Each structure stands twice: as structure tokens, then as C-alpha cells.
CSV table of C-alpha atoms and ligand atoms in Angstrom, one decimal:
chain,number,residue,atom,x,y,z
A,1,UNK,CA,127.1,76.5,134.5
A,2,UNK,CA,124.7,74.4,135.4
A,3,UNK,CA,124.1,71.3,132.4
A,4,UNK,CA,120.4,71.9,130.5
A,5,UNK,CA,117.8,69.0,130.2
A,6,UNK,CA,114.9,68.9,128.4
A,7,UNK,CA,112.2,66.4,129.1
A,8,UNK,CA,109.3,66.2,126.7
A,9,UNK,CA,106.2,64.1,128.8
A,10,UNK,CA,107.1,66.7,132.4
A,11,UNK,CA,103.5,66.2,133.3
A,12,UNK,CA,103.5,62.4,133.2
A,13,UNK,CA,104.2,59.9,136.0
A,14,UNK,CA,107.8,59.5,134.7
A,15,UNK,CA,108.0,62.9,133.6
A,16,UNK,CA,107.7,64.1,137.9
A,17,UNK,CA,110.2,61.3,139.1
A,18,UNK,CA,112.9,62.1,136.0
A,19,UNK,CA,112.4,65.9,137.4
A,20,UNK,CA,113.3,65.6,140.6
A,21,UNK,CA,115.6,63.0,139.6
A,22,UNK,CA,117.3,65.5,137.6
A,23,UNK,CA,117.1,68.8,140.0
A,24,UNK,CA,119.1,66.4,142.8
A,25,UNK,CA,122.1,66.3,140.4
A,26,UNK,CA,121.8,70.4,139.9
A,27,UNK,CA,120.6,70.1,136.0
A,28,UNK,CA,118.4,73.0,134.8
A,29,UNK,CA,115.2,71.1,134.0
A,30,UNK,CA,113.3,72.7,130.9
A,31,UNK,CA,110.3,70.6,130.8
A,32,UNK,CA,107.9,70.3,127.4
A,33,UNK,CA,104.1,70.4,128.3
A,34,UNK,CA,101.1,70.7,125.7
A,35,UNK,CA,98.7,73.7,125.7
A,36,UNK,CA,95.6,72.8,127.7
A,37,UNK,CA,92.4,74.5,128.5
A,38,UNK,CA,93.1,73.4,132.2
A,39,UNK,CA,96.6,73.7,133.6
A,40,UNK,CA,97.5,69.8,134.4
A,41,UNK,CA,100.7,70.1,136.8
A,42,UNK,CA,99.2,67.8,139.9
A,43,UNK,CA,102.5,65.8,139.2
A,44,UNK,CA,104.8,68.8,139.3
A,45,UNK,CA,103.6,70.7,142.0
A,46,UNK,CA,106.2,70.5,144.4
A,47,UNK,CA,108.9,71.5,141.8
A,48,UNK,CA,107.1,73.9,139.7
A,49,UNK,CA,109.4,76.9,140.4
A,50,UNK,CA,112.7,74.9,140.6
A,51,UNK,CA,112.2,74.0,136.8
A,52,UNK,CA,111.6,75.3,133.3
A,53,UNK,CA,108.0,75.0,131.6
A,54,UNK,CA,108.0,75.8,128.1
A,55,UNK,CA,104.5,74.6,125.4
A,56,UNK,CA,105.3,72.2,122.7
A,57,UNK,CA,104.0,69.6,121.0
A,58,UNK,CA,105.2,66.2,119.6
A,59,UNK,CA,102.4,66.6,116.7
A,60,UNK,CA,104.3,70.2,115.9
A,61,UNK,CA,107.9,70.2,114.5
A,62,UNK,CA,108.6,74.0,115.1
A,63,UNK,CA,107.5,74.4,118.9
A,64,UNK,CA,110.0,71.3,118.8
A,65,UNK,CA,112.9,72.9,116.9
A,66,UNK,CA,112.0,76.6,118.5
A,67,UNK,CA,112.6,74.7,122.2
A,68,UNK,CA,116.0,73.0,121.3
A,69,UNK,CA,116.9,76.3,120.3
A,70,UNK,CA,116.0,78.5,122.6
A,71,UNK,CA,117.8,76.5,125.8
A,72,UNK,CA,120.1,74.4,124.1
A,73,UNK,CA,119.9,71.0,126.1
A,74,UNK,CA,122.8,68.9,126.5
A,75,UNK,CA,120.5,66.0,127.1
A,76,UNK,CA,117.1,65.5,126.1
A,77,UNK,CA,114.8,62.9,127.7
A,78,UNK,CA,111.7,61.7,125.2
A,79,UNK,CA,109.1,60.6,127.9
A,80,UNK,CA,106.1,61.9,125.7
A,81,UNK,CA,103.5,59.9,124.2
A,82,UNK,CA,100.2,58.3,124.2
A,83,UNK,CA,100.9,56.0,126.3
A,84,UNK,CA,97.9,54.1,127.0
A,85,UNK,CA,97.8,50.7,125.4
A,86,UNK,CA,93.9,50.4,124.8
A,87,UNK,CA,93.2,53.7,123.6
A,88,UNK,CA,96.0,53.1,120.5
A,89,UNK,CA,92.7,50.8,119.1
A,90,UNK,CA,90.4,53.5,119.5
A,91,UNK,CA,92.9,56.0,118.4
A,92,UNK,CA,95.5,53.9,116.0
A,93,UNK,CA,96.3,57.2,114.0
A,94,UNK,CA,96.8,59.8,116.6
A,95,UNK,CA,99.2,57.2,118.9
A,96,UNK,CA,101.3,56.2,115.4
A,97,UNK,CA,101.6,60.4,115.0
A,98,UNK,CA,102.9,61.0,118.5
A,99,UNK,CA,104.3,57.9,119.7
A,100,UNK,CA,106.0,56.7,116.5
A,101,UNK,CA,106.5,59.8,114.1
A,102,UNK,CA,107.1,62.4,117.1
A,103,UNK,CA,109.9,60.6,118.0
A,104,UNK,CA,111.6,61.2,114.4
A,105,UNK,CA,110.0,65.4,114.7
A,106,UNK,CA,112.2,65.5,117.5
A,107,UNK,CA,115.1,63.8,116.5
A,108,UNK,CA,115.5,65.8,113.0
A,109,UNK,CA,115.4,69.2,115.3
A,110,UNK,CA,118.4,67.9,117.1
A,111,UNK,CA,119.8,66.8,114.1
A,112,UNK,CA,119.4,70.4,112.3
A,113,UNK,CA,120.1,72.0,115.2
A,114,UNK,CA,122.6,70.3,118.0
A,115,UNK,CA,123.6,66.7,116.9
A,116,UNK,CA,126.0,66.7,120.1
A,117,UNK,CA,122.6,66.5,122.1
A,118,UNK,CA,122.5,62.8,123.5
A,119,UNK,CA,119.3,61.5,123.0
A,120,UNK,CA,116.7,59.3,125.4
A,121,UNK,CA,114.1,57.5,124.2
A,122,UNK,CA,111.5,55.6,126.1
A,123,UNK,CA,110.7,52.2,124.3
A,124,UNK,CA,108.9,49.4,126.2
A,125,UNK,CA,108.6,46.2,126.8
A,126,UNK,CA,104.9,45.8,124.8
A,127,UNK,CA,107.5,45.8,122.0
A,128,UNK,CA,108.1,42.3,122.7
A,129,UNK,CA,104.6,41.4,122.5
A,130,UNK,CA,103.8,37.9,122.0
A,131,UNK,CA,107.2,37.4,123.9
A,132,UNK,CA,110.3,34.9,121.4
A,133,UNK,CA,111.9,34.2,124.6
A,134,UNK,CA,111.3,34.2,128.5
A,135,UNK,CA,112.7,36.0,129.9
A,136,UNK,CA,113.2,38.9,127.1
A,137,UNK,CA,116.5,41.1,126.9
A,138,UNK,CA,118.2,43.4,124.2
A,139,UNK,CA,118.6,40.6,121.6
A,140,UNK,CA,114.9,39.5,121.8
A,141,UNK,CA,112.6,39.6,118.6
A,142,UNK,CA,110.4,42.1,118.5
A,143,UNK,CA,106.5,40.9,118.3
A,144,UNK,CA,104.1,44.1,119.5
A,145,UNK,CA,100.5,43.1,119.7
A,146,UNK,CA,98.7,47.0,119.6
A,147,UNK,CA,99.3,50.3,117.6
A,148,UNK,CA,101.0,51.1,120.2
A,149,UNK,CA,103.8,48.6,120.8
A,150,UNK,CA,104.0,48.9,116.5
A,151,UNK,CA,104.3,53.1,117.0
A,152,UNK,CA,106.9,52.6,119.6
A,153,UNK,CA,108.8,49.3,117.8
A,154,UNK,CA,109.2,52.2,115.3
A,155,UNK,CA,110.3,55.1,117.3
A,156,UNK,CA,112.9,52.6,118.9
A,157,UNK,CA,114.4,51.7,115.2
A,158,UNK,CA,114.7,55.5,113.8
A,159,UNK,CA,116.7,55.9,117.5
A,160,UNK,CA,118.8,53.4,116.3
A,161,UNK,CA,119.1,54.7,112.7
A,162,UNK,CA,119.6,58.3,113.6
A,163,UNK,CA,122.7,56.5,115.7
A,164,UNK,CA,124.1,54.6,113.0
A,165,UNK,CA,123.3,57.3,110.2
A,166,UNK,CA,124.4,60.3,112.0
A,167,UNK,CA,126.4,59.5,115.2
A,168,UNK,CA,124.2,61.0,117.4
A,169,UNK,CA,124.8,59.8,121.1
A,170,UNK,CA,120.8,58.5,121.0
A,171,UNK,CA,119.7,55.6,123.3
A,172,UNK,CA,116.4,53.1,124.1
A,173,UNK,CA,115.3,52.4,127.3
A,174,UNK,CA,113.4,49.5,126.9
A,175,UNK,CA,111.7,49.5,130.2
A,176,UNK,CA,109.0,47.0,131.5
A,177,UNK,CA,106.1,48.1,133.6
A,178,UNK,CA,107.0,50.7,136.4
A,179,UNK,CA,104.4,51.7,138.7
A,180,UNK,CA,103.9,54.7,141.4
A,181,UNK,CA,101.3,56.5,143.7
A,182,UNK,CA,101.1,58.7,140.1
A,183,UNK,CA,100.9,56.0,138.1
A,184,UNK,CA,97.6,57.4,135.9
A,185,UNK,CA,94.6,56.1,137.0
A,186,UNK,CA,93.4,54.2,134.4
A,187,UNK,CA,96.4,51.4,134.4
A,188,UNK,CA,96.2,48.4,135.7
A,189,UNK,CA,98.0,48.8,138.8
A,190,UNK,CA,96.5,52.2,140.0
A,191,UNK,CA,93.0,51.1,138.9
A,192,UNK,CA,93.4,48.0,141.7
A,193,UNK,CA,95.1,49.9,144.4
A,194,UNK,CA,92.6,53.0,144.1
A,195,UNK,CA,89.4,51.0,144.2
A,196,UNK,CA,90.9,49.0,147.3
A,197,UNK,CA,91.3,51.8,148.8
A,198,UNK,CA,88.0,53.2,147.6
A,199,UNK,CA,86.2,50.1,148.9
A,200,UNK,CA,88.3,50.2,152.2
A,201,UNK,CA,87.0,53.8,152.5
A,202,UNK,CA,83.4,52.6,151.7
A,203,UNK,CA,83.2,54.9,148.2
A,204,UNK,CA,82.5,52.4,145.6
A,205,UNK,CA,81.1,48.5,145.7
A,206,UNK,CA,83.2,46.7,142.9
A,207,UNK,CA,86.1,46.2,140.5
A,208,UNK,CA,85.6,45.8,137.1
A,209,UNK,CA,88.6,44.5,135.7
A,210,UNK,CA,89.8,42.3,132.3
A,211,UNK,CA,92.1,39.8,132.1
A,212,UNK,CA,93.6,38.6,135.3
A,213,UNK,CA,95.9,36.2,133.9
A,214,UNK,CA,98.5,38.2,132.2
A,215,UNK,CA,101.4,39.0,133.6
A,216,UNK,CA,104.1,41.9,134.3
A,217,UNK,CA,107.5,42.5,135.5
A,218,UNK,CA,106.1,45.4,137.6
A,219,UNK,CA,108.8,48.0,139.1
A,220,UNK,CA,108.9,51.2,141.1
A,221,UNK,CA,109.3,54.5,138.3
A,222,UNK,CA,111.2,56.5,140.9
A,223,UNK,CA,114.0,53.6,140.6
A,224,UNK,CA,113.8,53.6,136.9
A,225,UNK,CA,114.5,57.6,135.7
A,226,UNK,CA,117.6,56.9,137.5
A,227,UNK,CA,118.6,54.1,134.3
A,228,UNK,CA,117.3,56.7,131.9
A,229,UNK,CA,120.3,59.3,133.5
A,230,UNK,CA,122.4,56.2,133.3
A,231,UNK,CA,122.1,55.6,130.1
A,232,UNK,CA,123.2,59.3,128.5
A,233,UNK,CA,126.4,59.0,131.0
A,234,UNK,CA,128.4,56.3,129.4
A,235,UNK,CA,131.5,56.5,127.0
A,236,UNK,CA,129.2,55.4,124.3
A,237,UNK,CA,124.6,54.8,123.3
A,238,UNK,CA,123.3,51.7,123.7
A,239,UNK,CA,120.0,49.9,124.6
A,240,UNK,CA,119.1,48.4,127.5
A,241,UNK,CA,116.4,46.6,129.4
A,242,UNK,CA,115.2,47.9,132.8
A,243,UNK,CA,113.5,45.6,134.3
A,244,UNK,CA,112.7,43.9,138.2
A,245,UNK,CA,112.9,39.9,136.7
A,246,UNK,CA,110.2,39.1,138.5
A,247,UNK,CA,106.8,38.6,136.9
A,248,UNK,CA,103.2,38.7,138.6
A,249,UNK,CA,99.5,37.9,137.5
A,250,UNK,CA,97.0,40.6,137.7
A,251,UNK,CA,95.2,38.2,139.6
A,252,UNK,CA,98.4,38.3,142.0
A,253,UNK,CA,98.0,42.0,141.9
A,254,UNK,CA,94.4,42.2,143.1
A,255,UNK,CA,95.2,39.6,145.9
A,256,UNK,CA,98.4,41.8,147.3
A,257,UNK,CA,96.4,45.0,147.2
A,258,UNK,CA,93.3,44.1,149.2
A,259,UNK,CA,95.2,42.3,151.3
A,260,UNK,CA,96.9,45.1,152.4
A,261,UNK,CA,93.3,46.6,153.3
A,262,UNK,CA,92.5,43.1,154.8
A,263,UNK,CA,89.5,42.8,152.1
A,264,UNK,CA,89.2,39.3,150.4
A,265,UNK,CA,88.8,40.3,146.6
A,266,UNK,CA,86.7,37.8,145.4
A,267,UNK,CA,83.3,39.5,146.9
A,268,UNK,CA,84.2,42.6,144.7
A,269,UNK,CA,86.0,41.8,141.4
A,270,UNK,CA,84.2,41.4,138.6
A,271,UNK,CA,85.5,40.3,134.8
A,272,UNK,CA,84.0,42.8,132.4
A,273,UNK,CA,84.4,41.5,129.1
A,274,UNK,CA,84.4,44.7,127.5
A,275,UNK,CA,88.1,45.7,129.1
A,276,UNK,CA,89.9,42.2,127.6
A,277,UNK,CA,91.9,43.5,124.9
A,278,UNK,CA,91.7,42.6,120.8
A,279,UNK,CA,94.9,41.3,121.1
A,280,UNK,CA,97.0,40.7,124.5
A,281,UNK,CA,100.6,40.9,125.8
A,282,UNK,CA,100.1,37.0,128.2
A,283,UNK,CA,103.4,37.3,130.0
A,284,UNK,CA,106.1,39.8,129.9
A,285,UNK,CA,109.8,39.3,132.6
A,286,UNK,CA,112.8,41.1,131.3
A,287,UNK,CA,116.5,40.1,132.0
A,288,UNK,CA,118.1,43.1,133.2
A,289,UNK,CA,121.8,42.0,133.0
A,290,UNK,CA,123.2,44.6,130.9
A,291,UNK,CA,121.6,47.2,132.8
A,292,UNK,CA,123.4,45.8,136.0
A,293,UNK,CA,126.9,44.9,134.6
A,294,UNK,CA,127.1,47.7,132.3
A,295,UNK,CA,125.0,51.0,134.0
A,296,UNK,CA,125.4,49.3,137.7
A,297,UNK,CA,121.7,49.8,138.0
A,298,UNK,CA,119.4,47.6,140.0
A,299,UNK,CA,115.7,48.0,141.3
A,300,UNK,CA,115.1,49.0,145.2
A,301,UNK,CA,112.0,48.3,145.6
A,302,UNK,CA,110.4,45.0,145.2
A,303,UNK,CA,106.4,44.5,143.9
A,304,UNK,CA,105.0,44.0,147.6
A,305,UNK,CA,106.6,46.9,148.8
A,306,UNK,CA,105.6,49.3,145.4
A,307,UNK,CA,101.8,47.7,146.0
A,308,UNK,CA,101.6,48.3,149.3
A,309,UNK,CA,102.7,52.2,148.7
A,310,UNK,CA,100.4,53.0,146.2
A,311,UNK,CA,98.0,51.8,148.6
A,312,UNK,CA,99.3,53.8,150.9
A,313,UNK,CA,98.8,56.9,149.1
A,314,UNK,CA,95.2,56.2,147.7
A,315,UNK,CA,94.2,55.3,151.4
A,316,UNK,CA,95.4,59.4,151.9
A,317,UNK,CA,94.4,60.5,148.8
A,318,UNK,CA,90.7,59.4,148.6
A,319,UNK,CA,89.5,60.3,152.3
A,320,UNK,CA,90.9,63.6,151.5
A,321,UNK,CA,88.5,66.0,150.5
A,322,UNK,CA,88.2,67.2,146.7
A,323,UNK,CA,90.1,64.2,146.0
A,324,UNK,CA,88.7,63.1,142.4
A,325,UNK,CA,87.0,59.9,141.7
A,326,UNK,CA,88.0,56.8,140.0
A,327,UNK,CA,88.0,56.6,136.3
B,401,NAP,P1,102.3,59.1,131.0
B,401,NAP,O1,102.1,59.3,132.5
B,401,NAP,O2,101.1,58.7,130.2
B,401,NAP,O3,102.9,60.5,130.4
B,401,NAP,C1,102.9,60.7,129.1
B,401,NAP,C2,103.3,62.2,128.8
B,401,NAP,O4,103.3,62.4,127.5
B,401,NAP,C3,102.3,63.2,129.5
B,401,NAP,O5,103.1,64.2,130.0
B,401,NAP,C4,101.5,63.7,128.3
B,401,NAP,O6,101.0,65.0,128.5
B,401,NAP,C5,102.6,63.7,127.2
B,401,NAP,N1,102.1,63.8,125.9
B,401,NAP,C6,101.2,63.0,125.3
B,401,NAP,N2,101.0,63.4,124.0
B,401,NAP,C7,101.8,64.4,123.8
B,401,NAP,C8,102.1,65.3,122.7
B,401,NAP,N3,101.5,65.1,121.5
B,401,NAP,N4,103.1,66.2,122.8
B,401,NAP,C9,103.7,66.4,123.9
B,401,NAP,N5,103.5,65.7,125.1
B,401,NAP,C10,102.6,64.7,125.0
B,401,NAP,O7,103.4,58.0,130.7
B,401,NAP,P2,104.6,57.5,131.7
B,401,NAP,O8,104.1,56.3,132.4
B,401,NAP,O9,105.2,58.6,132.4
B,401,NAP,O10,105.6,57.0,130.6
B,401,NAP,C11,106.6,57.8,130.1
B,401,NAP,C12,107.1,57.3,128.7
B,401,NAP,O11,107.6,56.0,128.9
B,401,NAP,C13,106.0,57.1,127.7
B,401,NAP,O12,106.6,57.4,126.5
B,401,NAP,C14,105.6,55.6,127.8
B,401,NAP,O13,105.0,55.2,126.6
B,401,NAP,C15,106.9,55.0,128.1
B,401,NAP,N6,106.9,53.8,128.9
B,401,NAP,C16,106.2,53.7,130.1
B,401,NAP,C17,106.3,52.6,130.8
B,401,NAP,C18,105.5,52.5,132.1
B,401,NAP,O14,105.3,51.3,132.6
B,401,NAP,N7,105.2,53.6,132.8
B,401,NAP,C19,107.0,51.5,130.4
B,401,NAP,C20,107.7,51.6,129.2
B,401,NAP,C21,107.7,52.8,128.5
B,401,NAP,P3,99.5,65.2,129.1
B,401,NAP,O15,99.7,65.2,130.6
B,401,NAP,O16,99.2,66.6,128.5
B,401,NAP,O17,98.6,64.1,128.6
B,402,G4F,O1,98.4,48.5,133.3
B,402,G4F,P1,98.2,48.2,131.8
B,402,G4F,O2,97.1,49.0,131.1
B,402,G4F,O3,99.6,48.3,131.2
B,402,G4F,P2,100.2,47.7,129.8
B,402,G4F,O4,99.2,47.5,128.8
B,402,G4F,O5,101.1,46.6,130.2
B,402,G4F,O6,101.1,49.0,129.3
B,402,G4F,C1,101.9,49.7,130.3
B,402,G4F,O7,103.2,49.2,130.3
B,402,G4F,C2,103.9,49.2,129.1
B,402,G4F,C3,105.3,48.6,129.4
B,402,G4F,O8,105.1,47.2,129.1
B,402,G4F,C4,104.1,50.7,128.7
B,402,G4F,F1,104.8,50.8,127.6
B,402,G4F,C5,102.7,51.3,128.5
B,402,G4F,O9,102.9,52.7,128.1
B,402,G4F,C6,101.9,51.2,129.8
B,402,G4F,O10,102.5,52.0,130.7
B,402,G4F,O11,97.7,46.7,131.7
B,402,G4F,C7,98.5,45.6,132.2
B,402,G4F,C8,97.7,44.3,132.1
B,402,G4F,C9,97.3,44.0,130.7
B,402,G4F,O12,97.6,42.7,130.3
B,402,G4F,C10,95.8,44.2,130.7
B,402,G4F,O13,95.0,43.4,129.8
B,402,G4F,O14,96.6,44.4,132.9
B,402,G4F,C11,95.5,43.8,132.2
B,402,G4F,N1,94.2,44.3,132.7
B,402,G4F,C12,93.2,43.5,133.2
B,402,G4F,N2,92.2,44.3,133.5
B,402,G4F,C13,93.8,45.6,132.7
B,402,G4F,C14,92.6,45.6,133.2
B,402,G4F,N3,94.5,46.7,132.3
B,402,G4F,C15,93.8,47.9,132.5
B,402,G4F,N4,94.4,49.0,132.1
B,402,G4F,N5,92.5,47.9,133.0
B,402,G4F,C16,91.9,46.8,133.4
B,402,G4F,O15,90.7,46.9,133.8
């Protein structure tokens, strides 16, 4: 019989590439969505009948509990979350309930009800925040700079705990910035490559952007789920960074994607104070050795490559009609 997943976050950029991921090893994939007035599968399209959608909720312990029940995962992948780093100032309270204490909801249902489920949770890099060490790896202190790194500093530790206090096989991916043609619009990455593509296609005039000095070790998401199904396959949990080791302004990320429209940036960037952030993350480049020595894993596709793709796609997507605008 075919071995049960359950990914909570289906409908998310991840969510998609850990699907397909998943189907191409011949798992049954039961993926978690919220109820929404509008059905929001543009992600999942392709693979909407190969795979299993069931309504739950991070913020709701028995759509949790009534899920692991029902189809009994063997693994369960924790992709859900707010993930968006400035609306965790707007919305502090909501991102510690589903980011941080939906992480513990979902742990205590496998705990009451299957603690042989191995366990996948999707910690960050912004947990390293105002970064100990360059680069950073497993044994760097933690310093997150947003309700959001602080929601998912904790999710990582009751991962750990629930390990340690109940030997459940449950491990942290602490992954630094991956990036796709579904990255959501509103990230850094997707904003750039969309608007030169936008601008190429003569749709908008400008760029409003924030701080173009901070840095990322950006990376390609359809090369990281495959660390995540790393991770539950070994003799034994652990955590482990997934990262490129390379790291990249936003400034170097504006230049790479208009160049690859032939646009100089300069005549259409423009700093808008309002999107620099209370507090920000300067430079973030993980060390990936355990990752490689330990999983085998390494990164396929490098950041000129990954820019030049989502281009790509937005040049498609946006002279398309019905294609939606920029946000
Ligand atoms: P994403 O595109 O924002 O997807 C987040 C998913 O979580 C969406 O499917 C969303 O559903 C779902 N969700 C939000 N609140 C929920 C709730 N209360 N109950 C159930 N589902 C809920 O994020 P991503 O880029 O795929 O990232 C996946 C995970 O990895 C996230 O936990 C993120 O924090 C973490 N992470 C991401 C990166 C990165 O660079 N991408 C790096 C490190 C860690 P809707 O579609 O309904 O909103
Ligand atoms: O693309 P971002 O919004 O990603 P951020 O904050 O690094 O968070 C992402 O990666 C984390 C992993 O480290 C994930 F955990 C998290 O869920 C999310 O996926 O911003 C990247 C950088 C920041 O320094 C920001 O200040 O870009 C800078 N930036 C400059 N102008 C901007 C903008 N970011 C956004 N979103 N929009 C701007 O206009």
C-alpha cells in the first residue's frame, strides 16, 4: 500500500513543489487547505486529482486531530503558516497563534493519536536574525528580529522538545530563502522579477522597493522539498540547514532581473520608506554541510539561473490575458 503524507500549507509555493515531490515517489498526498470564500488552488492545479484535499486549520485543534485520524499519515510535513515577515508587525497575535502555537496543536494530535508519525517542521533562517556567526549553521544562536522569526524560534523548540520528551521521530528544516515562479507575490524576489517583467511588457512605470542592502542566501524551492523528504528518511531526527552558501544584495537582485529584460534599473527603482522594516535581518548565508554529508543533499540551481526563471515565467504570465496584477 501506498505510504500516506499529509502536508498542512498544500496551497503554498512549497506546499505545490513538496506535492509533486511526493506523488513522483508514489506517496498518497492528503494535503490540509483552509476554508475560503474563493477556492485558492492556482498552485495545485495540475495535480488536483492525483492528491487528497481535506479543510483544516492550524488555529483549530480538532479539524487537526479529525485529519490524522481519518488517513493516518506516516509522515506529516508542517508547511503552514503566516509566512510573511512584515505582516507578523501588523498582525503579531494571529502569526504567534499559527506559526508558533499551531505547530504545538499539531504536534499534541500526533502525540494522542500516532506518535510513530515522523514529524517535519519548516523553521527558517529569520530565526537567526541579527546573525552570531557568518556563515550560520545548526549550532548558531538564535537572534530573530520580527514576531515572526520569535513564533517560529518557538515552533522550532517544542519540535525539539516533543523529540526529547516523547521520542517522536520530529525534525527542523531550517531553510534559508527559496524562491520560485510561485514564489507569492508580495516577496522580495517575485515583487522584482514581476515588475521587470511588467515594465518589459509596458504595464507599470516603477519599483517601489525598501532596503536594497540586505542580503539572502536565495535558493530554488523545487530543490529544497527534496531535503524536507530527506530529512524523515534517516535512521534517526535531526536538524539541518538547507541552504545555497551563497549570499546576494537586493540591490544585486534588481540588477540580475532587469538585466535579463535588458532594462537598466536605476530609471525605475524607487526606495519607499514605508516598506524598510522596524527591525531588519542585514545579511543572512547558511553553511549547509550537514545537509550535504549527512542527507547527500545539494542545490541545482544557482541564483542567476532561479532569477532568470522566474522571469521567464512572469514574461509568460503577465502578457497572458486575465493574468492578475501586481500587488
Ligand atoms: P506560503 O507560500 O506563504 O504558504 C503558506 C501556507 O500556509 C499556505 O498554504 C497558507 O494557506 C497556509 N496557512 C496559513 N495559515 C494557515 C492556517 N491557519 N491553517 C492552515 N494553513 C494555513 O509559504 P512557503 O514559502 O510555501 O513556505 C512554507 C513554509 O516554510 C512556511 O511555514 C514558511 O514560514 C516556511 N519557510 C519558508 C521559506 C521560504 O523562503 N519560502 C524559508 C524558510 C521557511 P492559504 O493559501 O490559505 O493562505
Ligand atoms: O522576500 P522577503 O519578504 O523575505 P524574508 O523577509 O527574508 O522572509 C522570507 O524568507 C524567510 C527565510 O529566511 C522565510 F522564513 C519567510 O517566511 C519568507 O519566506 O524580504 C527579503 C529582503 C528583506 O531584507 C527586505 O527588507 O528584501 C528586503 N526588501 C526590500 N524591499 C523587501 C522589499 N522585501 C519585500 N518583501 N518587499 C520589498 O519591497
Amino acid at each position: 500500500m501506498a505510504k500516506c503524507a499529509l502536508i498542512t500549507g498544500i496551497t503554498g509555493q512549497d506546499g505545490s513543489y513538496l506535492a509533486e515531490f511526493l506523488l513522483s515517489k508514489a506517496y498518497h498526498v492528503v494535503g490540509m487547505h483552509r476554508r475560503t470564500s474563493i477556492e485558492n488552488f492556482d498552485r495545485i492545479e495540475h495535480i488536483v486529482d492525483q492528491i487528497t484535499l481535506v479543510q483544516g486549520d492550524l488555529l483549530d485543534q480538532n479539524s487537526l486531530e479529525a485529519i490524522i485520524k481519518q488517513y493516518r499519515p506516516c509522515e506529516v510535513y508542517n508547511l503552514a503558516a503566516q509566512s510573511f515577515v512584515p505582516t507578523s508587525w501588523t498582525q503579531p497575535l494571529l502569526t504567534g497563534e499559527i506559526t508558533g502555537l499551531g505547530v504545538t496543536r499539531l504536534l499534541e494530535a500526533i502525540r494522542i493519536i500516532d506518535p510513530s508519525i515522523r514529524f517535519y517542521q519548516a523553521s527558517t533562517s529569520e530565526m537567526f536574525g541579527k546573525a552570531q556567526t557568518v556563515p550560520q549553521n545548526e549550532k548558531t544562536p538564535f537572534y530573530p528580529r520580527s514576531p515572526y522569526g520569535v513564533s517560529k524560534l518557538y515552533a522550532h523548540w517544542i519540535t525539539i522538545n516533543y523529540r526529547e520528551s516523547y521520542g517522536i521521530y520530529a525534525c527542523s528544516g531550517i531553510l534559508f530563502n527559496h524562491e520560485s515562479p510561485r514564489r507569492g507575490l508580495e516577496f522580495v524576489t517575485r515583487k522584482v522579477t514581476s515588475a521587470a517583467a511588467r515594465i518589459k511588457l509596458g504595464q507599470i512605470a516603477e519599483l517601489r522597493l525598501g532596503n536594497l542592502e540586505a542580503k539572502r542566501d536565495w535558493g530554488y524551492a523545487g530543490d529544497y522539498v527534496e531535503a524536507m523528504w530527506l530529512m524523515l528518511q534517516q535512521d534517526g531526527p535531526d536538524d539541518y540547514v538547507v541552504a545555497t552558501g551563497e549570499t546576494h544584495s537586493v540591490r544585486e537582485l534588481v540588477e540580475t532581473a532587469f538585466r535579463c529584460v535588458n532594462l537598466n534599473w536605476e530609471e525605475f527603482v524607487k526606495i519607499d520608506q514605508k516598506l524598510v522594516r522596524p527591525a531588519e535581518v542585514d545579511l543572512l548565508i547558511g553553511d549547509a554541510t550537514k545537509a550535504r554529508t549527512q542527507l547527500g543533499w545539494k542545490p541545482k540551481v544557482s541564483f542567476e539561473k532561479l532569477v532568470e526563471m522566474m522571469v521567464e515565467s512572469d514574461l509568460r504570465y503577465f502578457s497572458s490575458a486575465g493574468a492578475r496584477p501586481v500587488r
